[in-house]
Coordinates of C-alpha atoms in Angstrom, one line a residue:
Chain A
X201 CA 35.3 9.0 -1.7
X202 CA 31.8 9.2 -3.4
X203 CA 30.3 7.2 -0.9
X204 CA 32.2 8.8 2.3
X205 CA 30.7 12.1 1.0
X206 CA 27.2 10.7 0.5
X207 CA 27.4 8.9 4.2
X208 CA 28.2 12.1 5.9
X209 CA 25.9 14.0 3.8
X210 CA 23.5 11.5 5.0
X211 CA 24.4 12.3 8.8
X212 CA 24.9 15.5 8.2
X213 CA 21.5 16.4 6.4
X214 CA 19.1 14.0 7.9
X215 CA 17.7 15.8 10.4
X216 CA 16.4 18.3 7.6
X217 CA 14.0 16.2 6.3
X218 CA 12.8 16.5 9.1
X219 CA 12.3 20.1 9.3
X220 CA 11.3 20.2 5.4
X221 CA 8.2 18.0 6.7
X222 CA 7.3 20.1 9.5
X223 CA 6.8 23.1 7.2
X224 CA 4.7 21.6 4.3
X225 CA 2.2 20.7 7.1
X226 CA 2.6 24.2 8.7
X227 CA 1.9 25.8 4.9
X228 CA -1.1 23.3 4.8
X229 CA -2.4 24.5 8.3
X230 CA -1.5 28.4 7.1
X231 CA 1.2 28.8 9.0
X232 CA 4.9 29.9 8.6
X233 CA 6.1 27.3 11.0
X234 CA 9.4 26.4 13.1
X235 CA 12.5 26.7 10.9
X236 CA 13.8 24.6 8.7
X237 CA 16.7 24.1 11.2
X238 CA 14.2 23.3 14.2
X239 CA 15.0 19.8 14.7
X240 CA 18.8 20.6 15.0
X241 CA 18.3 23.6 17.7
X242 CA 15.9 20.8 19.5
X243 CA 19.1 18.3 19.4
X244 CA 21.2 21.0 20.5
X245 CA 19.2 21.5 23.2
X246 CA 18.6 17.9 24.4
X247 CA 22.4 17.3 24.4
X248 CA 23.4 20.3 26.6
X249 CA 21.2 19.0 29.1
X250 CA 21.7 16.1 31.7
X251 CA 19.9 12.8 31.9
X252 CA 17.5 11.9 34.7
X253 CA 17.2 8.1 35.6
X254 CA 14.2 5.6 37.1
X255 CA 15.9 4.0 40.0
X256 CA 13.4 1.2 39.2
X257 CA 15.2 1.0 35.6
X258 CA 18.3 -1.1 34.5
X259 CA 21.2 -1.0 32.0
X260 CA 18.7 -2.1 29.1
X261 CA 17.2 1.3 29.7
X262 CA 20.5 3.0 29.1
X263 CA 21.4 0.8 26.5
X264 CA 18.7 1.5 24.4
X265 CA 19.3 4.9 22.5
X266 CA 22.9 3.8 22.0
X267 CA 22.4 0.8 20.8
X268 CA 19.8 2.4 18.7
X269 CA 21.4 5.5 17.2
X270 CA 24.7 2.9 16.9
X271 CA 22.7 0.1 14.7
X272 CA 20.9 3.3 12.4
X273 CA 24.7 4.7 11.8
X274 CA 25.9 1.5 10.8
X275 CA 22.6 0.8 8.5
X276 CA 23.4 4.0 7.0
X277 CA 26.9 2.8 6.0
X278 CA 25.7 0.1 3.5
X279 CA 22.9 2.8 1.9
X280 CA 23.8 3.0 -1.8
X281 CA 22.6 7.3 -2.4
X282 CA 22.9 8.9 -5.5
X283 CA 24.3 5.9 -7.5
X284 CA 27.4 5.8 -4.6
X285 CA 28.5 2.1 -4.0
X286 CA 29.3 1.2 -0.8
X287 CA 32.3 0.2 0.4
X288 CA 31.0 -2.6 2.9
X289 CA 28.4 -3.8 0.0
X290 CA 28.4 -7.6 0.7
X291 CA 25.8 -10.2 -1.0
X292 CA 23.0 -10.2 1.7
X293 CA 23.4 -7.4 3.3
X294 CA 19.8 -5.7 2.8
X295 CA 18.7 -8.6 5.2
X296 CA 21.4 -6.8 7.9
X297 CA 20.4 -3.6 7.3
X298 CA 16.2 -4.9 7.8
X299 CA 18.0 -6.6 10.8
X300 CA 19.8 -3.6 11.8
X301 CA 16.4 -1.3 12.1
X302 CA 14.9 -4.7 13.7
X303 CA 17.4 -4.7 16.5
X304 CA 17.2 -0.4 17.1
X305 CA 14.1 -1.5 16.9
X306 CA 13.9 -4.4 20.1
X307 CA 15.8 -2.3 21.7
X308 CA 13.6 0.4 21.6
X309 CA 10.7 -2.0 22.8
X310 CA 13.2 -3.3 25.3
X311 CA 14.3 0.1 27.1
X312 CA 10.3 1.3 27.0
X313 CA 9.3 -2.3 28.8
X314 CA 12.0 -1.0 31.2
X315 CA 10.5 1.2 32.4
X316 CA 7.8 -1.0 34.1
X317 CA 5.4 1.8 32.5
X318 CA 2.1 0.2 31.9
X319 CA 1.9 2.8 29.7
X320 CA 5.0 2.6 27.6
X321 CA 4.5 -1.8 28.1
X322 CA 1.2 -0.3 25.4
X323 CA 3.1 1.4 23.1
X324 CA 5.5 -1.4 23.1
X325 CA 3.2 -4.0 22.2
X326 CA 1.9 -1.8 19.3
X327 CA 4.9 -1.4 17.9
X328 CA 6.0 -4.7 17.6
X329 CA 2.3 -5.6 16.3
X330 CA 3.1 -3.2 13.4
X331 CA 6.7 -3.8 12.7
X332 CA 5.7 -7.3 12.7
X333 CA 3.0 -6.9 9.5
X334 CA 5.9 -3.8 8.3
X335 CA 9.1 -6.1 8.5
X336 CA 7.7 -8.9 5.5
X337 CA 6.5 -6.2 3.4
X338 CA 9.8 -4.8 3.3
X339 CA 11.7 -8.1 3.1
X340 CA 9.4 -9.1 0.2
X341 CA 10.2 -6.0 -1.5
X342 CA 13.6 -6.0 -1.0
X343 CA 13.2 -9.8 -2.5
X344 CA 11.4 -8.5 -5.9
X345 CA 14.5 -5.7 -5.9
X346 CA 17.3 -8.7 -5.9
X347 CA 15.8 -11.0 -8.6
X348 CA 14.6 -8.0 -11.0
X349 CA 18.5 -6.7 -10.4
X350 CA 20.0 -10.2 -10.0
X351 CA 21.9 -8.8 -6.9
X352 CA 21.8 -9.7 -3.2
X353 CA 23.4 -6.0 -1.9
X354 CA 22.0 -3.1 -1.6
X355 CA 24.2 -1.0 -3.6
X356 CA 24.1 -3.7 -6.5
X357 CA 20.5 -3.9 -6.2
X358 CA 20.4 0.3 -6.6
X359 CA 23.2 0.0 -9.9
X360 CA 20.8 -2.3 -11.2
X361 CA 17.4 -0.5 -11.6
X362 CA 17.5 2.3 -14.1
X363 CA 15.6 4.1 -16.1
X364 CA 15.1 1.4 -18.5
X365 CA 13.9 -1.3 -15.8
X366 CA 10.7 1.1 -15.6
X367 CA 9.7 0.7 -19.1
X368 CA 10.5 -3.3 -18.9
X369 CA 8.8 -3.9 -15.3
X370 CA 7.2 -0.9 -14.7
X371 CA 3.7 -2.1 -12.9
X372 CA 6.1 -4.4 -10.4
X373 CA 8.1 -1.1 -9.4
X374 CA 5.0 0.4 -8.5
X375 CA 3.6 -2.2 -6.8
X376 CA 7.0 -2.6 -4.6
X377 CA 7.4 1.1 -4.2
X378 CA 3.9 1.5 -3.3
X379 CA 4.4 -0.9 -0.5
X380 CA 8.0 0.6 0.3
X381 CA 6.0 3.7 0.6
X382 CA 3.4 2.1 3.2
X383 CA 7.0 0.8 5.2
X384 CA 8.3 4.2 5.1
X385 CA 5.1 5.7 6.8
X386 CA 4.9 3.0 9.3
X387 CA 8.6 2.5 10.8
X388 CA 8.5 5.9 10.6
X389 CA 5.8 6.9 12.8
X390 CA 4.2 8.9 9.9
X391 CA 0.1 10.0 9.5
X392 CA -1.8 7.3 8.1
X393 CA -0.5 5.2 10.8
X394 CA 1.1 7.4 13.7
X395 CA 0.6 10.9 14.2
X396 CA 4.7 11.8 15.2
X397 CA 2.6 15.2 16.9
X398 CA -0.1 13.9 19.2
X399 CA 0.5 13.3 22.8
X400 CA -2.8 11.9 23.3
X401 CA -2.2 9.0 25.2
X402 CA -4.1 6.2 23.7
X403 CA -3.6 6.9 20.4
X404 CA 0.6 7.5 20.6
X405 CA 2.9 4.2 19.0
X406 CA 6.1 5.9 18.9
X407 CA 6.5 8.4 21.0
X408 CA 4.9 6.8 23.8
X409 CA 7.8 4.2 24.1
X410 CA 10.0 6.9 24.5
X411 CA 8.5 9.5 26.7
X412 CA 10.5 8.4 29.8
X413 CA 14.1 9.0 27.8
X414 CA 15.6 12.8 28.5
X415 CA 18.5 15.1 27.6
X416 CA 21.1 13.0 25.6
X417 CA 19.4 10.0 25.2
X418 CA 16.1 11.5 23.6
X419 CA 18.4 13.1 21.4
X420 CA 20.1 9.9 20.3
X421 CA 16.3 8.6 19.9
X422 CA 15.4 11.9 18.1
X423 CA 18.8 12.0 15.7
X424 CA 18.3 8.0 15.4
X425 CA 14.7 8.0 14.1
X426 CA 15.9 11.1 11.5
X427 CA 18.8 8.8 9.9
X428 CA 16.2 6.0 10.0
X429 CA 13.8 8.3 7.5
X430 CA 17.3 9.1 5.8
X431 CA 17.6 5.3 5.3
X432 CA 14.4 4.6 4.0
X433 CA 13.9 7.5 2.3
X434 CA 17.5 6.5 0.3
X435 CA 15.5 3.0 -0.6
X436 CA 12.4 4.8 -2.2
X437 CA 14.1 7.1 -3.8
X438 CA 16.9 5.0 -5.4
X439 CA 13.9 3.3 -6.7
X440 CA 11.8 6.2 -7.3
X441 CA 14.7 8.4 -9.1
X442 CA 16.5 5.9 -10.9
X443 CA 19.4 8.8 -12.3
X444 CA 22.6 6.4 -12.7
X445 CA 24.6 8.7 -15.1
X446 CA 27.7 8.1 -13.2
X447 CA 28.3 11.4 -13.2
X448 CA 27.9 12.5 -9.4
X449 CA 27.2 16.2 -9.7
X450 CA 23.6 14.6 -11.7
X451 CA 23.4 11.5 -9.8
X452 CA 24.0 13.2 -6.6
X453 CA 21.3 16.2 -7.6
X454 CA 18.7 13.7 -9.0
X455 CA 19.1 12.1 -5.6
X456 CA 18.7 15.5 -3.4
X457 CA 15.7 16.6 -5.3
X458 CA 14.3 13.2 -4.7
X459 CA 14.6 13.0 -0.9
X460 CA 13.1 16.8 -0.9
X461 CA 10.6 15.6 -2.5
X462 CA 10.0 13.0 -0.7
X463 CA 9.7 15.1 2.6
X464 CA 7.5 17.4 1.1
X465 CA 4.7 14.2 -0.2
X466 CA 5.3 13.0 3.3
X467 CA 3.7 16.1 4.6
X468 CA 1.3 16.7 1.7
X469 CA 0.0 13.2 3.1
X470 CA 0.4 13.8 6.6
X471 CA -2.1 17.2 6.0
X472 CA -4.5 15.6 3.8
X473 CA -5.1 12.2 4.9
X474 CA -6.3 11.5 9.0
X475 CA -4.8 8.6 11.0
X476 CA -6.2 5.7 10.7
X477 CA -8.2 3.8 13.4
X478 CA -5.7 1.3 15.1
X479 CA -8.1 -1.5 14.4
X480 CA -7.7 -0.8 10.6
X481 CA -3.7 0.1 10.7
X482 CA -2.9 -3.7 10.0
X483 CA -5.4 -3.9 6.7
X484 CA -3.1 -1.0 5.5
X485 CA 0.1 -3.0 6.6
X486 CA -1.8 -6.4 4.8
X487 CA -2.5 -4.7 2.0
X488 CA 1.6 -3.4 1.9
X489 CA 2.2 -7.1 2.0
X490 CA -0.3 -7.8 -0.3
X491 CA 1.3 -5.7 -3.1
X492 CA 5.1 -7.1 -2.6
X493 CA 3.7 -10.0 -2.6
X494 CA 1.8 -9.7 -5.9
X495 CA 5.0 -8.0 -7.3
X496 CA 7.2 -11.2 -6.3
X497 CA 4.8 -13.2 -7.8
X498 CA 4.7 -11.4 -10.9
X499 CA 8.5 -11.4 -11.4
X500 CA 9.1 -14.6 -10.7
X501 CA 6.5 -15.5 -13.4
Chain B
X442 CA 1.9 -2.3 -25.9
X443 CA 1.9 -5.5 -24.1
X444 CA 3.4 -3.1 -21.2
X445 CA 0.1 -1.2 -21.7
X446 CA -1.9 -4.3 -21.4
X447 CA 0.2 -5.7 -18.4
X448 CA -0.4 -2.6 -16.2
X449 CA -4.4 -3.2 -17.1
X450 CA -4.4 -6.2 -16.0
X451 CA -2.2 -5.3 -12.6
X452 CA -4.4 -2.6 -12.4
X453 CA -7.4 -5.3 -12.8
X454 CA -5.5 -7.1 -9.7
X455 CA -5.3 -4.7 -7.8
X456 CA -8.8 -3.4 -8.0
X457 CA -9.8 -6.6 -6.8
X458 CA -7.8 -7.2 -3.9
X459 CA -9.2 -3.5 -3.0
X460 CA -12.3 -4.9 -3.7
X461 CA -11.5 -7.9 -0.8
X462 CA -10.5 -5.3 2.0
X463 CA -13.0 -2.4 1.5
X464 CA -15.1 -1.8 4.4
X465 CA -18.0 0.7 2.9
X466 CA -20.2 -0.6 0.3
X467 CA -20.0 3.1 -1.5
X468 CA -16.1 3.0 -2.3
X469 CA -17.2 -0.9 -3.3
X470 CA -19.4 0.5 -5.7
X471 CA -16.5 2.7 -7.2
X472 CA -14.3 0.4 -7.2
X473 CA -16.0 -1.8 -9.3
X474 CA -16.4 1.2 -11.3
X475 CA -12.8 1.5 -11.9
X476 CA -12.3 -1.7 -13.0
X477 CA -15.2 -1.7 -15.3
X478 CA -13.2 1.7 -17.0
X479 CA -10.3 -0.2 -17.6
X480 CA -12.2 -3.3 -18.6
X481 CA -14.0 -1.1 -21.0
X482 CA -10.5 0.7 -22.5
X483 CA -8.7 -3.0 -23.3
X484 CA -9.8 -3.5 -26.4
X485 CA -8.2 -0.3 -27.8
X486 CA -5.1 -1.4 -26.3
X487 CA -5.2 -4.4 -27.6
X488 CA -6.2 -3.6 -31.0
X489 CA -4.1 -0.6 -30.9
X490 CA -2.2 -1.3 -33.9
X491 CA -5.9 -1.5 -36.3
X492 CA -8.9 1.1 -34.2
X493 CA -11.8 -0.3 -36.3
X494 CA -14.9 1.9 -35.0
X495 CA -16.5 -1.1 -34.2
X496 CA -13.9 -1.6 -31.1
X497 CA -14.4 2.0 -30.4
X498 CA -17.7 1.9 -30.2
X499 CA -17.3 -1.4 -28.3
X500 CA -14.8 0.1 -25.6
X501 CA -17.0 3.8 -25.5
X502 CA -20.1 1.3 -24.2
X503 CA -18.1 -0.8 -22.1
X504 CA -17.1 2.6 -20.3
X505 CA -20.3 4.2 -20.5
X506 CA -22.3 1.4 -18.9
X507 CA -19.7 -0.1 -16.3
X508 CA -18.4 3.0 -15.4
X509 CA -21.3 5.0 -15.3
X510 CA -24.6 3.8 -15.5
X511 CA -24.3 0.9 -13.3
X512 CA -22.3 2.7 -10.3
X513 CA -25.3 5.3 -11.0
X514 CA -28.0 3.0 -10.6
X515 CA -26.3 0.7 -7.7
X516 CA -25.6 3.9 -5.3
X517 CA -29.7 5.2 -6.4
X518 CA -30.1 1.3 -4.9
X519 CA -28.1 2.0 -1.6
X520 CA -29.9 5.3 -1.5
X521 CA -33.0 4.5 -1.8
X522 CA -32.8 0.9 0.5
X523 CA -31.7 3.4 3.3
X524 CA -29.5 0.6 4.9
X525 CA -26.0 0.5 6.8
X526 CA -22.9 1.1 4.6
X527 CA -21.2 -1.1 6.1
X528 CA -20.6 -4.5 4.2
X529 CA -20.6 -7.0 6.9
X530 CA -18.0 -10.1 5.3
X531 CA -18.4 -13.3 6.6
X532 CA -14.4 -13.8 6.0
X533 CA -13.0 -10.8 7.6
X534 CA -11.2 -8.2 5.4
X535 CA -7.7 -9.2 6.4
X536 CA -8.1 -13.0 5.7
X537 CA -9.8 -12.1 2.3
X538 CA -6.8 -10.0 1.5
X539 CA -4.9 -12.7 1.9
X540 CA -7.2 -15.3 0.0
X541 CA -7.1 -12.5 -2.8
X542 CA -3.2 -13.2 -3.2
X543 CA -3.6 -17.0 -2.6
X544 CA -6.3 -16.9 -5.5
X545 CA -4.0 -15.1 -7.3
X546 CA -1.1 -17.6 -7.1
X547 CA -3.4 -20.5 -8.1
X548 CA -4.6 -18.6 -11.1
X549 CA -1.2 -18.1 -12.1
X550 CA -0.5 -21.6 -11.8
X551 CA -4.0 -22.9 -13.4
X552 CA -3.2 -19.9 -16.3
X553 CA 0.6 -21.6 -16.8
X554 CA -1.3 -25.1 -17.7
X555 CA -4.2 -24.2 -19.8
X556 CA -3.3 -23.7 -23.3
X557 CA -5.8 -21.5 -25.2
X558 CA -6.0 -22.9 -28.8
X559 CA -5.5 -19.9 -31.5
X560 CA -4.7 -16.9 -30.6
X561 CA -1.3 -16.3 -28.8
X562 CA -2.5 -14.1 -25.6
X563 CA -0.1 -11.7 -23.7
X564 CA 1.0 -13.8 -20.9
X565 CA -1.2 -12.2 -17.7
X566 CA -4.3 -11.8 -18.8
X567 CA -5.3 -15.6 -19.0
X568 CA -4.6 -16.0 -14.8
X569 CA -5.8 -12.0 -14.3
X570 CA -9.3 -13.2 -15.9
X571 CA -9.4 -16.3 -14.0
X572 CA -8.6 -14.0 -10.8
X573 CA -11.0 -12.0 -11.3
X574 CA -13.6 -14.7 -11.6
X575 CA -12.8 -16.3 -8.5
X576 CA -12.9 -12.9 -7.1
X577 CA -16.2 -12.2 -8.3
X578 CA -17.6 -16.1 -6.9
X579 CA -15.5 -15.2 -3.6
X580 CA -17.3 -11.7 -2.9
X581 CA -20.7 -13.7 -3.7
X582 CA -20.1 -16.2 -1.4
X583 CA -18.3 -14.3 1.5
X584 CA -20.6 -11.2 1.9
X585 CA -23.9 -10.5 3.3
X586 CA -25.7 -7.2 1.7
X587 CA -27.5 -8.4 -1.7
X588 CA -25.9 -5.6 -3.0
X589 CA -22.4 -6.8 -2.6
X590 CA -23.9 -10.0 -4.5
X591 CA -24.3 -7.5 -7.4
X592 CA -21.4 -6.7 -6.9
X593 CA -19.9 -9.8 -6.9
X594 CA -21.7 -10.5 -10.1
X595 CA -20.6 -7.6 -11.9
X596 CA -16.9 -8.6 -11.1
X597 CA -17.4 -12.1 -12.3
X598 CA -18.7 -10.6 -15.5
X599 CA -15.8 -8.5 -16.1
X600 CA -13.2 -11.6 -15.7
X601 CA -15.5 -13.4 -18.3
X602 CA -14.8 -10.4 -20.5
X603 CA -11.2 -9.7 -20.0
X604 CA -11.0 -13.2 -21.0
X605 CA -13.0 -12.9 -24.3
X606 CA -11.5 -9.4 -25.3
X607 CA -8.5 -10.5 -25.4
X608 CA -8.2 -13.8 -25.8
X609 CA -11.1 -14.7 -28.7
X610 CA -10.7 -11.4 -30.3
X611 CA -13.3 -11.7 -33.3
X612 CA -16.2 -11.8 -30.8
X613 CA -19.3 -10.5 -32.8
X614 CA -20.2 -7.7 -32.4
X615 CA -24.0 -8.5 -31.6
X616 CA -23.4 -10.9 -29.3
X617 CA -21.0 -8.5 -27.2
X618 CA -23.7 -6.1 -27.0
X619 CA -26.0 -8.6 -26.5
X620 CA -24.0 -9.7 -22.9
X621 CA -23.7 -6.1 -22.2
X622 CA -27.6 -5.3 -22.4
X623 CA -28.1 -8.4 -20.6
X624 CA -25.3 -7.1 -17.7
X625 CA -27.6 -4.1 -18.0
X626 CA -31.1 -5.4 -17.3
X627 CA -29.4 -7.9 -14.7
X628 CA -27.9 -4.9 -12.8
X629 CA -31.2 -3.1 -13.6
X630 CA -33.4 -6.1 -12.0
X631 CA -31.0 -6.7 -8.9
X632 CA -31.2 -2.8 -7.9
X633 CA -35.1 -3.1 -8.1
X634 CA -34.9 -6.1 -5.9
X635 CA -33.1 -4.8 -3.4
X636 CA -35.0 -2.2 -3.0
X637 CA -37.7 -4.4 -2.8
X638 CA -36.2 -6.3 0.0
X639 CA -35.0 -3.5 2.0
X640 CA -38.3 -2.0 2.0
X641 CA -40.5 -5.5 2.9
X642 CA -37.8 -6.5 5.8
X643 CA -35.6 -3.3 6.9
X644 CA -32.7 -4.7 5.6
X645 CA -30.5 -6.0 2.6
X646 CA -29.2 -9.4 4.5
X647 CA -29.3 -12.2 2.3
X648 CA -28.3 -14.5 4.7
X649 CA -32.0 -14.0 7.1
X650 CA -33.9 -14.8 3.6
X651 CA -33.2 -18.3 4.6
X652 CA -35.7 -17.9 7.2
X653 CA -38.6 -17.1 4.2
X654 CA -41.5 -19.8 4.0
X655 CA -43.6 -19.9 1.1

C-alpha cells in the first residue's frame, strides 16, 4: 500500500523536479522563470501532437522511447522511497535496475544511430564513452551499499543504512554518495558534464541523440529521463536522508524534503559551476570511480 | 574519536588522489595546503583525551607553516618564475588516478602485515601514511616542473609525519621542531632555486637539466 503510493507518487511527481531545477537556475540568473509546472504543459503539448518519421529510419527508431520510458517505469518499481519496501525486492536486483537504465540507455544510442545522422552517430558515441566510466562507479557503489547493509536488494539495502550507520561508517557514505552524486549529474545530462539547455551542436551529449524524436515519442524521452532523475535521486537520497522511523507521514516527509532538496543543489550547481571541457569529463567520471572504489576498499578492510 | 581520526586520514586519501589528477600547479599548491591543515590538527585528535600545550603548540605550527607559510612562499615561487601553470605529468592524470587507488590497495595490504611494536595505532593510519609516501615518491618521479618536485617532497614529508604522530606518540618535542625547521629551510631553498632556474633557462623543466654540462 506504502509502496503503491510511493510508486505513483514517484510517476506522478517526477517531472517536478524537474521544474524545481529550472527555477533555482532562473533565481540565480535573476529571473522569475517558467513555472514550476512547465515541464508538464511541455508533455502535454508533445503528446497532443503527431509524430513525424525518417523513411530512411526502422522499427529500432520507434522502439526506442518505448522501450525507454517502459525499462525507467519498471526501474521505478523496485525503488525503495521513504523507507517503502518494494513489493518485487529480490536479492540482486540493484544490478537490474543498473541494467534496466543500461538497456533505456542502448536503446537510446540505438534509435539515435538510426537515424544515419552523423550527427546524432556523435552524441551516440559520447554517451556510451561516459556511461561506460558512469556505469562502474555506480555498480561499485551500489557494492559498498550491499556489504555495509549485508543485503543484495535495493529496498534491504535502503532498511539497512540509518542514522546510526553514519556515525559507524561515516567517511565511506561520503565517499559513495559523493560518487553517487557525480552518477547522478552524469546519466542525467546535468552541468559539470552536460548542459540539458545548450543546443550548440558540438558541445550537446544528450540531447543531441534525441533531436530527431517528435510529438509522443520526445515526450516518452522527456517523461523517461524525469523518472530516471526520480530514480536516482531516490538512491542519493535514501542515502543522504536516512529517516527510517517507520512512521510514513515522517519517513515519507524526510524523503520529500530530501528530493526538493536535491533539485534545488542540482541547480545551485548547475549556476555556479561551468561545464567541463569534454576532454576532462572522464577525470571527473575516474575520479567518481576512484572514490567508490576507495570506499569498497575501506569496507572491506 | 577514532571516527575523527579515520575521516583525517580519508580526508588525507583523498587529498592525495586530488593531488594525482590536478591539472594547474596553483590548486596543487592548495591542495597540499589542505593536507598539511589536517596533518597539522591530528595530534589534537589523537591526544584528545589529555591537550598538553606542548601538542597545541605542536599542531598550531604544523598549521601555521604547512598551511600557510609554505603555500605562501611556493605561489611567491610560481609568481616570480613567471612559467606555465600547467603541470605537464609524464603519467597522464587519469592513469595516475588510477595508480593512486592501486597504491592505495597495496598500502593497505603492506599496512595489514607490518606490525608496529608498542603502541596499538587506529587501524588506517599505518597504510594512509604509507600512501601518502608513495604518493609523495610518485608525484616526484612522474612530474616535470621542479616545483611539483617540491611538491612532491612536501607530501612525502607529511606521510613520514602522519606516521610518527600517531604511531610513536612521545616524539620529542625538539626534534619535531627540528624536522619542521628543516621542512622549512628545505621549502625555503627549493623556492629560491627555482627561481633560479626559471630565470637562467625560461623554464622550470627538470627533465632538460639533463642536458647541463659542467
Amino acid at each position: 500500500m506504502r509502496w503503491g503510493i510511493q510508486a505513483a507518487l514517484g510517476m506522478l511527481l517526477a517531472p517536478l523536479l524537474l521544474g524545481v531545477i529550472t527555477r533555482t537556475k532562473a533565481f540565480f540568473a535573476g529571473r522569475c522563470g517558467a513555472p514550476l509546472l512547465q515541464p508538464y504543459y511541455d508533455l502535454a503539448k508533445l503528446l497532443g501532437k503527431g509524430a513525424v518519421y525518417s523513411r530512411t529510419t526502422s522499427w529500432v527508431f520507434r522502439a526506442g522511447p518505448v522501450v525507454g520510458l517502459a525499462a525507467m517505469l519498471m526501474a521505478l518499481a523496485f525503488m525503495p522511497a521513504g523507507g517503502a519496501v518494494s513489493p518485487f525486492a529480490f536479492a540482486g536486483d540493484m544490478l537490474f535496475v543498473a541494467g534496466l537504465l543500461g538497456l533505456t540507455r542502448f536503446f537510446t544510442i540505438l534509435a539515435a544511430l538510426d537515424t544515419g545522422s552523423a550527427f546524432e552517430g556523435m552524441g551516440a558515441s559520447r554517451e556510451a564513452q561516459f556511461s561506460a566510466l558512469a556505469e562502474p562507479a555506480l555498480l561499485l557503489g551500489l557494492a559498498v551499499l550491499a556489504k555495509q547493509s549485508g543485503e543484495l536488494s535495493l529496498s534491504g539495502v535502503m532498511q539497512g543504512i540509518s542514522a546510526s550507520s553514519w556515525g559507524v561508517v561515516g567517511p565511506e557514505l561520503v565517499l559513495v554518495s559523493a560518487a553517487l552524486l557525480i552518477v547522478f549529474l552524469t546519466e542525467n545530462a546535468r552541468i559539470p558534464v552536460d548542459d540539458p539547455n545548450t543546443h550548440l551542436e558540438l558541445t550537446m551529449i544528450h540531447e543531441v541523440m534525441v533531436l530527431d524524436h517528435g510529438g509522443p515519442d520526445f515526450a516518452f524521452i522527456l517523461y523517461g529521463s524525469a523518472i530516471k532523475l526520480w530514480i536516482l535521486g531516490t538512491l542519493l537520497v535514501g542515502l543522504l536522508v536516512p529517516v527510517r522511523t517507520g512512521n510514513a507521514w515522517i519517513d515519507g516527509g524526510a524523503f520529500a524534503g530530501g528530493m526538493l532538496a536535491l533539485s534545488v543543489t542540482t541547480g545551485v550547481i548547475e549556476s555556479t559551476m561551468a561545464r567541463l571541457r569534454l576532454v576532462r569529463v572522464p577525470h571527473l567520471l575516474v575520479g567518481a570511480i576512484a572514490l567508490s572504489t576507495l570506499a569498497l576498499i575501506l569496507v572491506l578492510r | 574519536m577514532s571516527l575523527l581520526i579515520e575521516s583525517a586520514m580519508v580526508l588525507l586519501v583523498l587529498t592525495n588522489l586530488t593531488l594525482l589528477g590536478l591539472s594547474r600547479l596553483r590548486s596543487c599548491i592548495r591542495v597540499v595546503a589542505v593536507q598539511g591543515i589536517v596533518l597539522g590538527l591530528l595530534p589534537l585528535a589523537a591526544h584528545a583525551d589529555d591537550l598538553a600545550p606542548r601538542i597545541i603548540l605542536l599542531a598550531g605550527g604544523t598549521v601555521a607553516l604547512k598551511g600557510f607559510v609554505f603555500p605562501w612562499m611556493l605561489l611567491r615561487a610560481l609568481r616570480v618564475a613567471n612559467v606555465r601553470h600547467e603541470v605537464e605529468p609524464i603519467v597522464g592524470y587519469t592513469l595516475s588516478i588510477v595508480i593512486g587507488i592501486a597504491g592505495f590497495g597495496m598500502s593497505l595490504w603492506v599496512g595489514s602485515r607490518l606490525t608496529i611494536p608498542g603502541a596499538a595505532a587506529p587501524p588506517l593510519v599505518l597504510p594512509v601514511a604509507l600512501f601518502t609516501i608513495l604518493v609523495g615518491l610518485f608525484v616526484i618521479v612522474s612530474r616535470r616542473k621542479a616545483l611539483t618536485q617540491v611538491l612532491g617532497y612536501l607530501v612525502l614529508e607529511n606521510g613520514m609525519y602522519a606516521f610518527g604522530i600517531v604511531l610513536v606518540g612521545e616524539i620529542p618535542m625538539l626534534v619535531e621542531l627540528g624536522v619542521l625547521l628543516d621542512v622549512f629551510v628545505a621549502v625555503l631553498v627549493m623556492g629560491i632555486a627555482i627561481y633560479h632556474i626559471s630565470r637562467e633557462y625560461d623554464h622550470i623543466d627538470v627533465d632538460e637539466l639533463d642536458a647541463l654540462r659542467g
